[in-house]
Structures are given as structure tokens and as C-alpha cells.
Amino acid sequence: MASAAREQWSSRTGFVLAAVGSAVGLGNMWRFSYMTAEKGGAAFVALYLLLTLMVGLPVLVAELIVGRGSGRSPILALAHYGGQRWRALGGVFVVAGFTILAYYSVIAGWTVRYALSAVATGYPENPGDYFGEVSSGWDAFGFHLAFMALTVGVVAGGVKRGIERVSLVMMPLLFVLVVGIAVYASTLSGAGDGYRYYLNLDVANVLDLDVLVDAASQAFFSLSLGMGAMLTFASYLPRDHDLPKEAGMIAGADMGVAFVAGLMVFPLIFALGLSEDVGGSTLGALFVTLPKAFASMGEAGRIVGVAFFMALVVGALTSAMSLLEVVVSSAIDTLGWTRRRAALVLGGAIALVGTPAAWNLGVLDLMDQVANNVLLLGGGLALAIFTGWVVQDPSREFHAGAGGWRGYAGWYFVLRFIAPVILFAVFCIGAWRTLVNLVAFATG
Ligand code: PHE
């Protein structure tokens, strides 16, 4: 194949920031906050952190190994190590990337709109109605298309000149924005209630199976795992990268930003006495409650609000790039398309698939559930089994560039025995729950 001429990242920082860019996105800020609110606060946070370390991180290392070791996009990478019948799993990855980007881009479109309108006109009188108007219909559709066009533009530019360059500029900006807002939020009176809500652990919730499933799918979504995004990025890596170490940096940054996002969202909401609004949180809560908070903060609110929605846009864009890259690189490798053609045609197709989500929040929510509870958890399970049981001697790839680091045995054990068991359990429960919800949706 064309692997001899395959593009590579130009620097270590470039790769790490691009991978962190993939991981850090709406998942860390929008999804993490609303799931935390919906699932009762700290218990969800604790399970999410635990599962990221115990299952997410080992699977991330596995994706990096399969990606770099094969130097190919997902379908061919799996065939490279496992033979032709594993191509199907690569196909599932591509479908997952397609599905996630389709609705992700709709939400990203909202964030673009909120960022722009915060600059232009400040916040609406009645954020609830406003969200209702702009979150579905022609408005949402228009911003969804605009966001997809932006993503296509970057990915068409290539790995180095598109994805890496954008990540190098955007990710530091995002860190500064998020930390700055969290520091500002800590100065508000009443912030303490927000912290308490966010960080006070209720043990009964930790033992709740439902919360466990959501925490697992959040861990996978947030780390961009289970659909070949990290695998694809790693396929552009030279062999001198220390994969376990870089995986640790990526996971650390991802958890860090999610955690800090909570430190910014909850104090803001509680300081302004809007906690009622979060109680039965839904997918739109952030877009209703936070503008209320910003509006009541006067001029400062305007600035903080613009910064907040800008951070969301930046995070969404760098994540969307990686989702599209999975689909595009697969078309380049398996169909022999040019990058520009693949980005345009497939980006267009994804925009089309996302259209129903731009018209109906219920559809958007279902796409999110199917993607996370079924595709990502199932994909992660299959990839753990694949790397743990099918790939012969992953230690070569594990150690190339990693020097004499000896965590190998522990990693391999977790990947073979622990991760599959946990993933199998959460996948079964998650898939069943999703099926029930799908049937309920279909039968009205
Ligand atoms: N990790 C991204 C986020 O947190 C979403 C994503 C999922 C990106 C899967 C790529 C693959 O927003």
C-alpha cells in the first residue's frame, strides 16, 4: 500500500496536542457536566476517573500500538494484525466515526452560534426559549453545515498542515480559557455550594449499575476510544515515540480538562442560584443555565461567556477533525481516493446523516446513546480482545521508543483479563438500555 509515502507528524508536541485535541472536546465540557448533574454528582465523577485509569488508559495504549505498528487506517490495521476477517471491526469503527460526527457537529454548531451571538448581542432575555428556537430547525441545520465545512477544510489540508497546525494553536488557547474561567468562578460567592455538589461523594450512587455504564461510556467517549481515532492518529507516528508515556499524557490532560470543566461549570451555576435548573439535567442544560448565569454577571459575564463558548468551539473542532480523519484515511487507504475528495464527499455525507439530529433533539440523544453505549463500548471491548489475544507479541511495539519501561506485564494483564470483563458487562447493560430507549422512541 501507500504506506511508504504516509504522512507523519512533524513533532512530538504536534502529535500529543493533536491527540489531546481529539480527546478534549464537547465530551469534557458539555457531556461531562450534564452527565455529572444527571447522575448525581461526585459518584459519577469518581467512577469516570477510575474507569479512565483502569480501562480507558490500557485500551488507549492498545490503539496506539495497533495504529503505529501497522501504519494504516483502522480497516487495514486490523487486517494487518488479524487477517481479513477482522476488517469488519474496522468497518464498525468507520461507522462509529460517521455516526458520532453527524450529531457532534450539530451540538458544535450550537456552540458556534452561542459564541458568535455572545460577541454580537450578549445573552437573550429568556435562554430557555432561545435554546428551544436555535437548537433545532433551520438555524441548527445552518450552523451544523458551517461547522462541518470548517472541519472538512482542516482535514483536507492534511495531517501535518491541517490537523497538527490547528491543534498546536488551538489547544494551548483552550487550556488558558478553561483554567481562567475556573479561577474566575472560584471568586464568586456561593461557589462553595457548587464545589460541594460536584465533589461530595454519595457511596450509594457509586454502586448503581446505571451510573457505572454511563461513567464507562463517558470514559470512552472522552478519550476518543473504541472507534479508531487514536489508532488512526498513531498510524502517522514514527517509532521513536514512547507510546505508554504519551498515552499517560493524553489521558492525564483529558481527565484534567474534564475535572477543571466541572470546577468552572458548577460554581457558576450555584453561585447564581440556578442549581434548580441542573437537578434534572438534560442535554441542553448547559446552553440554558450558563447563559442565564452570564447574563446576570453584567459586563464580566459577557467576557466570560464569550471565552466559555470559544473554548467549546475550539474543543469541538479539534475533536471533529479526528472523527473525520478516521473516515477519510480509511477511504484514502482502501478506495484509493485523494484526501481532498474523501474529505469533501464523506464530510458532505456526514452532514446529511446529521440532518435529522438538527431537527429533533430526541434523535440527537438517541444517536449519542447508540454511538456511546453500543458502538464505542462494543468497539473498545473488541479492540481489547484483539490486542490482548490476537495481536502477536505487542511488546515490540510497546517497547519501541519506550526504553526499558517495565509496565508491560501489568498492562498486558489488564488488557487481556480485566478490561474485557468490565467492558463486556457495561456493554451488555448499555446495549440493552439503548434498545429499550430505541423501542420507546419508535413507538412514541
Ligand atoms: N473525545 C471527544 C470529546 O470528548 C469526542 C470524540 C469521540 C472524538 C470519539 C473522537 C472519537 O469531545
PDB file of C-alpha atoms in Angstrom, residues 132-290:
ATOM      1  CA  GLY A 132     -35.587  25.878  22.030  1.00  0.00           C
ATOM      2  CA  GLU A 133     -35.545  28.088  18.957  1.00  0.00           C
ATOM      3  CA  VAL A 134     -31.947  27.636  17.914  1.00  0.00           C
ATOM      4  CA  SER A 135     -31.247  24.039  18.918  1.00  0.00           C
ATOM      5  CA  SER A 136     -33.377  22.522  16.197  1.00  0.00           C
ATOM      6  CA  GLY A 137     -34.643  23.642  12.826  1.00  0.00           C
ATOM      7  CA  TRP A 138     -33.090  25.702  10.066  1.00  0.00           C
ATOM      8  CA  ASP A 139     -30.833  27.593  12.460  1.00  0.00           C
ATOM      9  CA  ALA A 140     -29.319  24.477  13.897  1.00  0.00           C
ATOM     10  CA  PHE A 141     -29.001  22.995  10.441  1.00  0.00           C
ATOM     11  CA  GLY A 142     -27.184  26.056   9.096  1.00  0.00           C
ATOM     12  CA  PHE A 143     -24.621  26.096  11.902  1.00  0.00           C
ATOM     13  CA  HIS A 144     -24.201  22.336  11.616  1.00  0.00           C
ATOM     14  CA  LEU A 145     -23.311  22.767   7.941  1.00  0.00           C
ATOM     15  CA  ALA A 146     -20.944  25.630   8.690  1.00  0.00           C
ATOM     16  CA  PHE A 147     -19.155  23.608  11.342  1.00  0.00           C
ATOM     17  CA  MET A 148     -18.839  20.596   9.042  1.00  0.00           C
ATOM     18  CA  ALA A 149     -17.405  22.843   6.340  1.00  0.00           C
ATOM     19  CA  LEU A 150     -14.769  24.074   8.777  1.00  0.00           C
ATOM     20  CA  THR A 151     -13.867  20.520   9.760  1.00  0.00           C
ATOM     21  CA  VAL A 152     -13.647  19.409   6.139  1.00  0.00           C
ATOM     22  CA  GLY A 153     -11.402  22.377   5.406  1.00  0.00           C
ATOM     23  CA  VAL A 154      -8.892  21.397   8.094  1.00  0.00           C
ATOM     24  CA  VAL A 155      -8.851  17.684   7.328  1.00  0.00           C
ATOM     25  CA  ALA A 156      -8.494  18.306   3.596  1.00  0.00           C
ATOM     26  CA  GLY A 157      -5.305  20.225   4.463  1.00  0.00           C
ATOM     27  CA  GLY A 158      -3.655  17.010   5.671  1.00  0.00           C
ATOM     28  CA  VAL A 159      -2.225  15.606   8.868  1.00  0.00           C
ATOM     29  CA  LYS A 160       0.676  17.991   9.242  1.00  0.00           C
ATOM     30  CA  ARG A 161      -0.571  21.101   7.513  1.00  0.00           C
ATOM     31  CA  GLY A 162      -4.171  20.777   8.661  1.00  0.00           C
ATOM     32  CA  ILE A 163      -4.703  18.811  11.862  1.00  0.00           C
ATOM     33  CA  GLU A 164      -1.329  19.329  13.532  1.00  0.00           C
ATOM     34  CA  ARG A 165      -1.116  23.015  12.780  1.00  0.00           C
ATOM     35  CA  VAL A 166      -4.596  23.774  14.047  1.00  0.00           C
ATOM     36  CA  SER A 167      -4.052  21.717  17.229  1.00  0.00           C
ATOM     37  CA  LEU A 168      -0.778  23.483  18.029  1.00  0.00           C
ATOM     38  CA  VAL A 169      -2.546  26.821  18.136  1.00  0.00           C
ATOM     39  CA  MET A 170      -5.933  25.815  19.490  1.00  0.00           C
ATOM     40  CA  MET A 171      -5.111  23.531  22.391  1.00  0.00           C
ATOM     41  CA  PRO A 172      -2.985  25.984  24.415  1.00  0.00           C
ATOM     42  CA  LEU A 173      -5.734  28.545  23.854  1.00  0.00           C
ATOM     43  CA  LEU A 174      -8.311  26.128  25.205  1.00  0.00           C
ATOM     44  CA  PHE A 175      -6.252  25.394  28.338  1.00  0.00           C
ATOM     45  CA  VAL A 176      -5.870  29.090  29.088  1.00  0.00           C
ATOM     46  CA  LEU A 177      -9.586  29.749  28.629  1.00  0.00           C
ATOM     47  CA  VAL A 178     -10.751  26.842  30.766  1.00  0.00           C
ATOM     48  CA  VAL A 179      -8.355  27.474  33.632  1.00  0.00           C
ATOM     49  CA  GLY A 180      -9.034  31.210  33.513  1.00  0.00           C
ATOM     50  CA  ILE A 181     -12.780  30.720  33.778  1.00  0.00           C
ATOM     51  CA  ALA A 182     -12.409  28.200  36.624  1.00  0.00           C
ATOM     52  CA  VAL A 183     -10.257  30.664  38.558  1.00  0.00           C
ATOM     53  CA  TYR A 184     -12.774  33.423  37.959  1.00  0.00           C
ATOM     54  CA  ALA A 185     -15.641  31.154  39.059  1.00  0.00           C
ATOM     55  CA  SER A 186     -13.844  30.417  42.325  1.00  0.00           C
ATOM     56  CA  THR A 187     -14.063  34.093  43.272  1.00  0.00           C
ATOM     57  CA  LEU A 188     -17.864  34.151  43.143  1.00  0.00           C
ATOM     58  CA  SER A 189     -19.674  33.954  46.428  1.00  0.00           C
ATOM     59  CA  GLY A 190     -21.640  30.760  46.624  1.00  0.00           C
ATOM     60  CA  ALA A 191     -19.028  28.872  44.637  1.00  0.00           C
ATOM     61  CA  GLY A 192     -18.632  26.591  47.646  1.00  0.00           C
ATOM     62  CA  ASP A 193     -22.076  25.068  47.104  1.00  0.00           C
ATOM     63  CA  GLY A 194     -21.070  24.248  43.567  1.00  0.00           C
ATOM     64  CA  TYR A 195     -17.915  22.509  44.718  1.00  0.00           C
ATOM     65  CA  ARG A 196     -19.847  20.576  47.329  1.00  0.00           C
ATOM     66  CA  TYR A 197     -22.353  19.356  44.805  1.00  0.00           C
ATOM     67  CA  TYR A 198     -19.581  18.399  42.408  1.00  0.00           C
ATOM     68  CA  LEU A 199     -17.219  16.757  44.856  1.00  0.00           C
ATOM     69  CA  ASN A 200     -19.279  15.280  47.703  1.00  0.00           C
ATOM     70  CA  LEU A 201     -19.357  11.555  47.259  1.00  0.00           C
ATOM     71  CA  ASP A 202     -22.541   9.594  47.832  1.00  0.00           C
ATOM     72  CA  VAL A 203     -21.488   5.979  48.096  1.00  0.00           C
ATOM     73  CA  ALA A 204     -24.904   4.583  47.200  1.00  0.00           C
ATOM     74  CA  ASN A 205     -24.569   6.115  43.744  1.00  0.00           C
ATOM     75  CA  VAL A 206     -21.171   4.538  43.193  1.00  0.00           C
ATOM     76  CA  LEU A 207     -22.819   1.163  43.474  1.00  0.00           C
ATOM     77  CA  ASP A 208     -25.502   2.000  40.957  1.00  0.00           C
ATOM     78  CA  LEU A 209     -25.084  -0.063  37.779  1.00  0.00           C
ATOM     79  CA  ASP A 210     -26.682   2.590  35.656  1.00  0.00           C
ATOM     80  CA  VAL A 211     -24.155   5.162  36.780  1.00  0.00           C
ATOM     81  CA  LEU A 212     -21.383   2.658  36.087  1.00  0.00           C
ATOM     82  CA  VAL A 213     -22.463   2.206  32.475  1.00  0.00           C
ATOM     83  CA  ASP A 214     -22.672   5.931  31.905  1.00  0.00           C
ATOM     84  CA  ALA A 215     -19.306   6.502  33.514  1.00  0.00           C
ATOM     85  CA  ALA A 216     -17.755   3.840  31.279  1.00  0.00           C
ATOM     86  CA  SER A 217     -19.219   5.221  28.098  1.00  0.00           C
ATOM     87  CA  GLN A 218     -18.209   8.712  29.164  1.00  0.00           C
ATOM     88  CA  ALA A 219     -14.648   7.496  29.743  1.00  0.00           C
ATOM     89  CA  PHE A 220     -14.528   6.018  26.237  1.00  0.00           C
ATOM     90  CA  PHE A 221     -16.191   8.932  24.530  1.00  0.00           C
ATOM     91  CA  SER A 222     -13.999  11.442  26.273  1.00  0.00           C
ATOM     92  CA  LEU A 223     -10.774   9.625  25.395  1.00  0.00           C
ATOM     93  CA  SER A 224     -11.950   9.127  21.786  1.00  0.00           C
ATOM     94  CA  LEU A 225     -11.646   5.368  22.226  1.00  0.00           C
ATOM     95  CA  GLY A 226     -13.364   2.392  20.673  1.00  0.00           C
ATOM     96  CA  MET A 227     -13.638   3.717  17.134  1.00  0.00           C
ATOM     97  CA  GLY A 228     -10.097   4.020  15.882  1.00  0.00           C
ATOM     98  CA  ALA A 229      -9.477   7.753  16.235  1.00  0.00           C
ATOM     99  CA  MET A 230      -6.376   7.267  18.376  1.00  0.00           C
ATOM    100  CA  LEU A 231      -5.391   4.299  16.247  1.00  0.00           C
ATOM    101  CA  THR A 232      -5.531   6.447  13.122  1.00  0.00           C
ATOM    102  CA  PHE A 233      -3.539   9.282  14.685  1.00  0.00           C
ATOM    103  CA  ALA A 234      -0.914   6.767  15.846  1.00  0.00           C
ATOM    104  CA  SER A 235      -0.586   5.415  12.314  1.00  0.00           C
ATOM    105  CA  TYR A 236       1.229   8.663  11.434  1.00  0.00           C
ATOM    106  CA  LEU A 237       3.819   8.173  14.189  1.00  0.00           C
ATOM    107  CA  PRO A 238       7.490   7.326  13.814  1.00  0.00           C
ATOM    108  CA  ARG A 239       8.809   4.525  16.003  1.00  0.00           C
ATOM    109  CA  ASP A 240      10.765   6.659  18.424  1.00  0.00           C
ATOM    110  CA  HIS A 241       7.658   7.753  20.314  1.00  0.00           C
ATOM    111  CA  ASP A 242       7.200   6.384  23.809  1.00  0.00           C
ATOM    112  CA  LEU A 243       3.629   5.111  23.485  1.00  0.00           C
ATOM    113  CA  PRO A 244       2.797   4.286  27.116  1.00  0.00           C
ATOM    114  CA  LYS A 245       4.164   7.599  28.291  1.00  0.00           C
ATOM    115  CA  GLU A 246       2.352   9.594  25.655  1.00  0.00           C
ATOM    116  CA  ALA A 247      -0.859   7.684  26.391  1.00  0.00           C
ATOM    117  CA  GLY A 248      -0.455   8.743  30.017  1.00  0.00           C
ATOM    118  CA  MET A 249      -0.069  12.367  28.981  1.00  0.00           C
ATOM    119  CA  ILE A 250      -3.135  12.216  26.752  1.00  0.00           C
ATOM    120  CA  ALA A 251      -5.308  10.576  29.404  1.00  0.00           C
ATOM    121  CA  GLY A 252      -3.999  12.941  32.072  1.00  0.00           C
ATOM    122  CA  ALA A 253      -4.798  16.023  30.008  1.00  0.00           C
ATOM    123  CA  ASP A 254      -8.218  14.665  29.136  1.00  0.00           C
ATOM    124  CA  MET A 255      -9.176  13.913  32.737  1.00  0.00           C
ATOM    125  CA  GLY A 256      -7.658  17.194  33.822  1.00  0.00           C
ATOM    126  CA  VAL A 257      -9.725  19.281  31.449  1.00  0.00           C
ATOM    127  CA  ALA A 258     -12.927  17.398  32.337  1.00  0.00           C
ATOM    128  CA  PHE A 259     -12.229  17.919  36.005  1.00  0.00           C
ATOM    129  CA  VAL A 260     -11.479  21.619  35.588  1.00  0.00           C
ATOM    130  CA  ALA A 261     -14.569  21.986  33.404  1.00  0.00           C
ATOM    131  CA  GLY A 262     -16.592  20.841  36.423  1.00  0.00           C
ATOM    132  CA  LEU A 263     -14.762  23.380  38.560  1.00  0.00           C
ATOM    133  CA  MET A 264     -15.881  26.061  36.149  1.00  0.00           C
ATOM    134  CA  VAL A 265     -19.454  24.977  35.471  1.00  0.00           C
ATOM    135  CA  PHE A 266     -20.762  24.077  38.931  1.00  0.00           C
ATOM    136  CA  PRO A 267     -19.596  27.148  40.866  1.00  0.00           C
ATOM    137  CA  LEU A 268     -21.013  29.387  38.125  1.00  0.00           C
ATOM    138  CA  ILE A 269     -24.354  27.675  38.331  1.00  0.00           C
ATOM    139  CA  PHE A 270     -24.566  27.525  42.105  1.00  0.00           C
ATOM    140  CA  ALA A 271     -23.183  30.995  42.733  1.00  0.00           C
ATOM    141  CA  LEU A 272     -26.092  32.348  40.751  1.00  0.00           C
ATOM    142  CA  GLY A 273     -28.684  30.259  42.479  1.00  0.00           C
ATOM    143  CA  LEU A 274     -29.510  28.288  39.372  1.00  0.00           C
ATOM    144  CA  SER A 275     -28.993  24.876  40.902  1.00  0.00           C
ATOM    145  CA  GLU A 276     -32.685  24.078  40.491  1.00  0.00           C
ATOM    146  CA  ASP A 277     -32.094  24.121  36.771  1.00  0.00           C
ATOM    147  CA  VAL A 278     -29.413  21.466  36.944  1.00  0.00           C
ATOM    148  CA  GLY A 279     -31.215  18.961  39.100  1.00  0.00           C
ATOM    149  CA  GLY A 280     -32.970  17.074  36.331  1.00  0.00           C
ATOM    150  CA  SER A 281     -30.309  17.990  33.859  1.00  0.00           C
ATOM    151  CA  THR A 282     -30.759  17.306  30.196  1.00  0.00           C
ATOM    152  CA  LEU A 283     -28.599  17.580  27.212  1.00  0.00           C
ATOM    153  CA  GLY A 284     -29.445  21.246  26.754  1.00  0.00           C
ATOM    154  CA  ALA A 285     -28.887  22.387  30.347  1.00  0.00           C
ATOM    155  CA  LEU A 286     -25.518  23.962  29.746  1.00  0.00           C
ATOM    156  CA  PHE A 287     -26.941  26.076  26.967  1.00  0.00           C
ATOM    157  CA  VAL A 288     -29.738  27.372  29.138  1.00  0.00           C
ATOM    158  CA  THR A 289     -28.290  27.706  32.620  1.00  0.00           C
ATOM    159  CA  LEU A 290     -24.912  29.168  31.779  1.00  0.00           C
TER     160      LEU A 290
END
